[in-house]
Short mmCIF file of N, CA, C and O in Angstrom, two decimals:
data_model
loop_
_atom_site.label_atom_id
_atom_site.label_comp_id
_atom_site.label_asym_id
_atom_site.label_seq_id
_atom_site.Cartn_x
_atom_site.Cartn_y
_atom_site.Cartn_z
N TRP A 1 132.65 91.56 -41.66
CA TRP A 1 131.85 90.55 -42.31
C TRP A 1 130.86 89.95 -41.31
O TRP A 1 129.69 89.80 -41.61
N LEU A 2 131.36 89.62 -40.13
CA LEU A 2 130.52 88.97 -39.13
C LEU A 2 129.39 89.89 -38.65
O LEU A 2 128.24 89.47 -38.56
N GLN A 3 129.72 91.14 -38.39
CA GLN A 3 128.66 92.04 -37.93
C GLN A 3 127.63 92.26 -39.03
O GLN A 3 126.45 92.42 -38.77
N LYS A 4 128.07 92.25 -40.29
CA LYS A 4 127.13 92.39 -41.41
C LYS A 4 126.16 91.22 -41.44
O LYS A 4 124.96 91.39 -41.67
N LYS A 5 126.66 90.02 -41.23
CA LYS A 5 125.83 88.82 -41.25
C LYS A 5 124.88 88.78 -40.05
O LYS A 5 123.71 88.44 -40.18
N LEU A 6 125.38 89.13 -38.88
CA LEU A 6 124.57 89.04 -37.67
C LEU A 6 123.56 90.17 -37.54
O LEU A 6 122.42 89.97 -37.12
N LEU A 7 123.96 91.39 -37.90
CA LEU A 7 123.10 92.56 -37.71
C LEU A 7 122.41 93.01 -38.99
O LEU A 7 121.51 93.86 -38.93
N ARG A 8 122.87 92.51 -40.10
CA ARG A 8 122.29 92.85 -41.42
C ARG A 8 122.31 94.36 -41.69
O ARG A 8 121.34 94.93 -42.20
N LEU A 9 123.40 94.98 -41.33
CA LEU A 9 123.55 96.41 -41.60
C LEU A 9 124.12 96.61 -43.00
O LEU A 9 125.10 95.97 -43.36
N PRO A 10 123.56 97.52 -43.77
CA PRO A 10 124.06 97.76 -45.11
C PRO A 10 125.22 98.76 -45.12
O PRO A 10 125.23 99.74 -45.86
N LEU A 11 126.20 98.51 -44.25
CA LEU A 11 127.33 99.43 -44.10
C LEU A 11 128.63 98.68 -44.36
O LEU A 11 128.73 97.49 -44.10
N HIS A 12 129.62 99.42 -44.83
CA HIS A 12 130.92 98.80 -45.11
C HIS A 12 131.75 98.62 -43.85
O HIS A 12 132.44 97.63 -43.69
N ASP A 13 131.73 99.60 -42.97
CA ASP A 13 132.57 99.54 -41.78
C ASP A 13 131.93 100.37 -40.69
O ASP A 13 131.75 101.57 -40.84
N THR A 14 131.61 99.74 -39.58
CA THR A 14 130.97 100.46 -38.48
C THR A 14 131.98 101.06 -37.51
O THR A 14 131.65 101.94 -36.73
N GLU A 15 133.20 100.57 -37.54
CA GLU A 15 134.19 100.99 -36.55
C GLU A 15 135.07 102.15 -37.01
O GLU A 15 135.41 103.02 -36.22
N ALA A 16 135.47 102.13 -38.24
CA ALA A 16 136.41 103.15 -38.72
C ALA A 16 135.69 104.44 -39.06
O ALA A 16 134.50 104.45 -39.36
N GLY A 17 136.41 105.51 -38.99
CA GLY A 17 135.87 106.78 -39.44
C GLY A 17 135.28 107.64 -38.34
O GLY A 17 135.20 107.25 -37.18
N TYR A 18 134.87 108.80 -38.76
CA TYR A 18 134.26 109.77 -37.86
C TYR A 18 132.76 109.59 -37.89
O TYR A 18 132.19 109.15 -38.88
N LYS A 19 132.11 109.96 -36.83
CA LYS A 19 130.66 109.90 -36.76
C LYS A 19 130.14 111.31 -36.49
O LYS A 19 130.57 111.96 -35.54
N PHE A 20 129.24 111.77 -37.34
CA PHE A 20 128.60 113.07 -37.15
C PHE A 20 127.10 112.83 -37.08
O PHE A 20 126.55 112.07 -37.87
N PHE A 21 126.43 113.50 -36.14
CA PHE A 21 125.01 113.27 -35.92
C PHE A 21 124.24 114.57 -35.85
O PHE A 21 124.77 115.60 -35.43
N ASN A 22 122.96 114.48 -36.19
CA ASN A 22 122.01 115.55 -35.92
C ASN A 22 121.56 115.31 -34.48
O ASN A 22 120.97 114.25 -34.18
N LYS A 23 121.85 116.24 -33.60
CA LYS A 23 121.61 116.03 -32.16
C LYS A 23 120.16 115.66 -31.85
O LYS A 23 119.91 114.74 -31.07
N THR A 24 119.23 116.34 -32.45
CA THR A 24 117.82 116.08 -32.18
C THR A 24 117.43 114.66 -32.56
O THR A 24 116.69 113.99 -31.83
N LYS A 25 117.94 114.19 -33.68
CA LYS A 25 117.57 112.86 -34.17
C LYS A 25 118.31 111.74 -33.46
O LYS A 25 117.77 110.65 -33.27
N ILE A 26 119.56 111.98 -33.05
CA ILE A 26 120.37 110.90 -32.48
C ILE A 26 120.13 110.71 -30.97
O ILE A 26 120.36 109.62 -30.45
N MET A 27 119.66 111.72 -30.27
CA MET A 27 119.51 111.60 -28.82
C MET A 27 118.61 110.43 -28.39
O MET A 27 118.99 109.68 -27.48
N PRO A 28 117.45 110.20 -29.03
CA PRO A 28 116.66 109.02 -28.65
C PRO A 28 117.40 107.70 -28.88
O PRO A 28 117.19 106.73 -28.15
N VAL A 29 118.27 107.68 -29.85
CA VAL A 29 119.08 106.48 -30.14
C VAL A 29 120.16 106.32 -29.08
O VAL A 29 120.36 105.23 -28.55
N LEU A 30 120.84 107.39 -28.76
CA LEU A 30 121.94 107.33 -27.78
C LEU A 30 121.45 106.92 -26.39
O LEU A 30 122.17 106.24 -25.66
N ILE A 31 120.24 107.30 -26.05
CA ILE A 31 119.68 106.93 -24.74
C ILE A 31 119.59 105.42 -24.61
O ILE A 31 119.75 104.87 -23.51
N LYS A 32 119.38 104.71 -25.71
CA LYS A 32 119.26 103.25 -25.70
C LYS A 32 120.62 102.55 -25.68
O LYS A 32 120.70 101.37 -25.38
N CYS A 33 121.69 103.25 -26.04
CA CYS A 33 123.02 102.64 -26.16
C CYS A 33 123.61 102.36 -24.78
O CYS A 33 123.54 103.19 -23.88
N ARG A 34 124.20 101.18 -24.62
CA ARG A 34 124.78 100.77 -23.35
C ARG A 34 126.30 100.70 -23.38
O ARG A 34 126.95 100.75 -22.35
N HIS A 35 126.88 100.51 -24.54
CA HIS A 35 128.32 100.27 -24.64
C HIS A 35 129.11 101.57 -24.72
O HIS A 35 128.71 102.50 -25.40
N LYS A 36 130.23 101.59 -24.03
CA LYS A 36 131.10 102.76 -24.02
C LYS A 36 132.46 102.45 -24.65
O LYS A 36 133.30 103.31 -24.77
N ASP A 37 132.68 101.19 -25.01
CA ASP A 37 133.99 100.78 -25.53
C ASP A 37 133.93 100.67 -27.06
O ASP A 37 133.13 101.33 -27.71
N TRP A 38 134.78 99.83 -27.61
CA TRP A 38 134.85 99.64 -29.07
C TRP A 38 133.51 99.36 -29.69
O TRP A 38 133.23 99.77 -30.80
N PHE A 39 132.64 98.65 -29.01
CA PHE A 39 131.37 98.24 -29.60
C PHE A 39 130.39 99.40 -29.75
O PHE A 39 129.39 99.29 -30.45
N PHE A 40 130.67 100.53 -29.13
CA PHE A 40 129.76 101.69 -29.20
C PHE A 40 129.44 102.06 -30.64
O PHE A 40 128.28 102.30 -30.98
N ASP A 41 130.44 102.12 -31.51
CA ASP A 41 130.23 102.52 -32.91
C ASP A 41 129.22 101.60 -33.59
O ASP A 41 128.31 102.05 -34.28
N THR A 42 129.40 100.31 -33.40
CA THR A 42 128.49 99.34 -34.02
C THR A 42 127.09 99.48 -33.43
O THR A 42 126.11 99.50 -34.17
N GLU A 43 127.00 99.60 -32.12
CA GLU A 43 125.69 99.71 -31.49
C GLU A 43 124.95 100.96 -31.94
O GLU A 43 123.77 100.90 -32.29
N VAL A 44 125.61 102.10 -31.94
CA VAL A 44 124.91 103.34 -32.30
C VAL A 44 124.46 103.30 -33.76
O VAL A 44 123.36 103.74 -34.09
N LEU A 45 125.28 102.74 -34.64
CA LEU A 45 124.86 102.66 -36.04
C LEU A 45 123.75 101.65 -36.24
O LEU A 45 122.82 101.88 -37.03
N ALA A 46 123.78 100.54 -35.54
CA ALA A 46 122.71 99.55 -35.63
C ALA A 46 121.39 100.14 -35.12
O ALA A 46 120.34 99.96 -35.74
N ARG A 47 121.47 100.85 -34.02
CA ARG A 47 120.25 101.45 -33.46
C ARG A 47 119.75 102.60 -34.34
O ARG A 47 118.54 102.79 -34.48
N ALA A 48 120.65 103.36 -34.94
CA ALA A 48 120.25 104.43 -35.86
C ALA A 48 119.58 103.84 -37.10
O ALA A 48 118.57 104.37 -37.59
N PHE A 49 120.13 102.75 -37.61
CA PHE A 49 119.54 102.08 -38.77
C PHE A 49 118.15 101.55 -38.40
O PHE A 49 117.19 101.72 -39.16
N GLU A 50 118.04 100.95 -37.23
CA GLU A 50 116.75 100.43 -36.75
C GLU A 50 115.72 101.56 -36.62
O GLU A 50 114.54 101.37 -36.88
N ALA A 51 116.18 102.75 -36.23
CA ALA A 51 115.30 103.91 -36.07
C ALA A 51 115.04 104.61 -37.41
O ALA A 51 114.39 105.65 -37.46
N LYS A 52 115.57 104.02 -38.49
CA LYS A 52 115.38 104.52 -39.85
C LYS A 52 115.98 105.91 -40.06
O LYS A 52 115.48 106.71 -40.86
N LEU A 53 117.07 106.20 -39.34
CA LEU A 53 117.78 107.44 -39.56
C LEU A 53 118.65 107.29 -40.82
O LEU A 53 119.12 106.19 -41.13
N LYS A 54 118.87 108.37 -41.51
CA LYS A 54 119.71 108.35 -42.70
C LYS A 54 121.17 108.19 -42.27
O LYS A 54 121.67 108.95 -41.43
N ILE A 55 121.83 107.21 -42.84
CA ILE A 55 123.25 106.98 -42.56
C ILE A 55 123.99 107.08 -43.89
O ILE A 55 123.64 106.39 -44.85
N GLN A 56 124.98 107.92 -43.92
CA GLN A 56 125.76 108.10 -45.14
C GLN A 56 127.23 107.84 -44.85
O GLN A 56 127.79 108.42 -43.93
N GLU A 57 127.83 106.95 -45.63
CA GLU A 57 129.25 106.67 -45.49
C GLU A 57 130.02 107.52 -46.49
O GLU A 57 129.70 107.53 -47.68
N ILE A 58 131.00 108.22 -45.99
CA ILE A 58 131.83 109.08 -46.82
C ILE A 58 133.28 108.66 -46.60
O ILE A 58 133.75 108.67 -45.46
N PRO A 59 134.00 108.29 -47.66
CA PRO A 59 135.40 107.87 -47.49
C PRO A 59 136.27 109.00 -46.94
O PRO A 59 136.12 110.16 -47.31
N VAL A 60 137.15 108.63 -46.03
CA VAL A 60 138.14 109.57 -45.49
C VAL A 60 139.49 108.88 -45.49
O VAL A 60 139.59 107.66 -45.51
N ALA A 61 140.54 109.68 -45.47
CA ALA A 61 141.90 109.13 -45.41
C ALA A 61 142.43 109.33 -44.00
O ALA A 61 142.36 110.42 -43.45
N PHE A 62 142.93 108.26 -43.42
CA PHE A 62 143.58 108.34 -42.12
C PHE A 62 145.07 108.47 -42.35
O PHE A 62 145.64 107.72 -43.14
N VAL A 63 145.67 109.39 -41.67
CA VAL A 63 147.11 109.57 -41.76
C VAL A 63 147.71 109.07 -40.45
O VAL A 63 147.38 109.57 -39.38
N ARG A 64 148.55 108.07 -40.58
CA ARG A 64 149.17 107.47 -39.39
C ARG A 64 150.13 108.46 -38.75
O ARG A 64 150.96 109.07 -39.43
N ARG A 65 150.00 108.62 -37.44
CA ARG A 65 150.92 109.47 -36.69
C ARG A 65 151.89 108.55 -35.97
O ARG A 65 151.50 107.78 -35.11
N PHE A 66 153.14 108.65 -36.32
CA PHE A 66 154.16 107.79 -35.74
C PHE A 66 154.62 108.27 -34.37
O PHE A 66 155.33 107.56 -33.67
N ASP A 67 154.19 109.47 -33.96
CA ASP A 67 154.55 109.98 -32.64
C ASP A 67 153.57 109.50 -31.57
O ASP A 67 153.74 109.77 -30.40
N LYS A 68 152.52 108.78 -31.98
CA LYS A 68 151.54 108.25 -31.04
C LYS A 68 151.52 106.74 -31.12
O LYS A 68 151.72 106.16 -32.17
N THR A 69 151.24 106.12 -29.99
CA THR A 69 151.13 104.66 -29.98
C THR A 69 149.66 104.28 -29.85
O THR A 69 148.86 105.01 -29.27
N SER A 70 149.32 103.14 -30.38
CA SER A 70 147.96 102.64 -30.34
C SER A 70 147.59 102.19 -28.93
O SER A 70 148.42 101.67 -28.19
N THR A 71 146.33 102.38 -28.60
CA THR A 71 145.81 101.88 -27.31
C THR A 71 145.09 100.55 -27.50
O THR A 71 144.58 99.99 -26.54
N VAL A 72 145.05 100.08 -28.73
CA VAL A 72 144.36 98.83 -29.04
C VAL A 72 145.16 97.65 -28.49
O VAL A 72 146.36 97.54 -28.68
N ARG A 73 144.43 96.77 -27.80
CA ARG A 73 145.00 95.50 -27.35
C ARG A 73 144.33 94.44 -28.22
O ARG A 73 143.17 94.08 -27.98
N LEU A 74 145.02 94.01 -29.26
CA LEU A 74 144.43 93.23 -30.33
C LEU A 74 143.59 92.04 -29.86
O LEU A 74 142.41 91.93 -30.20
N ILE A 75 144.16 91.16 -29.08
CA ILE A 75 143.44 89.94 -28.67
C ILE A 75 142.30 90.25 -27.70
O ILE A 75 141.14 89.91 -27.96
N PRO A 76 142.58 90.90 -26.56
CA PRO A 76 141.47 91.13 -25.62
C PRO A 76 140.37 92.05 -26.18
O PRO A 76 139.19 91.82 -25.96
N ASP A 77 140.76 93.09 -26.92
CA ASP A 77 139.76 94.01 -27.47
C ASP A 77 138.91 93.32 -28.55
O ASP A 77 137.70 93.52 -28.62
N SER A 78 139.54 92.51 -29.37
CA SER A 78 138.81 91.78 -30.42
C SER A 78 137.85 90.77 -29.79
O SER A 78 136.70 90.64 -30.22
N PHE A 79 138.32 90.07 -28.78
CA PHE A 79 137.47 89.09 -28.09
C PHE A 79 136.26 89.78 -27.46
O PHE A 79 135.12 89.33 -27.60
N LYS A 80 136.50 90.89 -26.78
CA LYS A 80 135.43 91.64 -26.13
C LYS A 80 134.42 92.14 -27.16
O LYS A 80 133.21 92.09 -26.94
N TYR A 81 134.91 92.62 -28.30
CA TYR A 81 134.03 93.08 -29.37
C TYR A 81 133.14 91.93 -29.85
O TYR A 81 131.93 92.10 -30.02
N LEU A 82 133.73 90.77 -30.09
CA LEU A 82 132.96 89.62 -30.56
C LEU A 82 131.89 89.19 -29.57
O LEU A 82 130.76 88.88 -29.95
N VAL A 83 132.24 89.17 -28.30
CA VAL A 83 131.26 88.82 -27.26
C VAL A 83 130.11 89.83 -27.29
O VAL A 83 128.93 89.44 -27.28
N ASN A 84 130.43 91.10 -27.35
CA ASN A 84 129.40 92.14 -27.40
C ASN A 84 128.55 92.02 -28.67
O ASN A 84 127.33 92.21 -28.63
N LEU A 85 129.18 91.70 -29.78
CA LEU A 85 128.47 91.55 -31.05
C LEU A 85 127.46 90.41 -30.97
O LEU A 85 126.28 90.59 -31.34
N PHE A 86 127.88 89.26 -30.48
CA PHE A 86 126.97 88.12 -30.37
C PHE A 86 125.82 88.41 -29.39
O PHE A 86 124.66 88.09 -29.66
N LYS A 87 126.13 89.03 -28.25
CA LYS A 87 125.10 89.37 -27.28
C LYS A 87 124.08 90.35 -27.87
O LYS A 87 122.87 90.18 -27.73
N PHE A 88 124.60 91.37 -28.53
CA PHE A 88 123.72 92.40 -29.11
C PHE A 88 122.84 91.79 -30.21
O PHE A 88 121.64 92.05 -30.27
N ALA A 89 123.43 90.97 -31.07
CA ALA A 89 122.68 90.33 -32.14
C ALA A 89 121.58 89.44 -31.56
O ALA A 89 120.45 89.43 -32.06
N TYR A 90 121.90 88.72 -30.50
CA TYR A 90 120.91 87.85 -29.85
C TYR A 90 119.77 88.71 -29.28
O TYR A 90 118.58 88.40 -29.47
N GLU A 91 120.12 89.78 -28.58
CA GLU A 91 119.10 90.66 -28.00
C GLU A 91 118.21 91.27 -29.08
O GLU A 91 117.00 91.41 -28.88
N GLN A 92 118.77 91.65 -30.20
CA GLN A 92 118.01 92.26 -31.28
C GLN A 92 117.05 91.28 -31.93
O GLN A 92 116.03 91.67 -32.47
N SER A 93 117.40 90.00 -31.90
CA SER A 93 116.57 88.99 -32.57
C SER A 93 115.47 88.45 -31.65
O SER A 93 114.61 87.70 -32.11
N HIS A 94 115.50 88.79 -30.36
CA HIS A 94 114.49 88.28 -29.43
C HIS A 94 113.66 89.39 -28.83
O HIS A 94 113.89 90.47 -28.77
#
């Protein structure tokens, strides 16, 4: 909800799902991307939208694997994402 309000992206979810790109079209966008962590998905989609690339959301089903543990650290990762979101939104507006 917050990234939708700040970045005005017409997308349901920037973090979940797989990302597939046309290499020729996405390379100029990727060159501008700075984030390598959780925020990468949001940044690349925001920059692709800004570049007027076609973005299509296709529903997929995730199947939880109980033999693997999550690498997500809920509090620190969420905090870092929010900081990056606010910084990126500020940079985009100025």
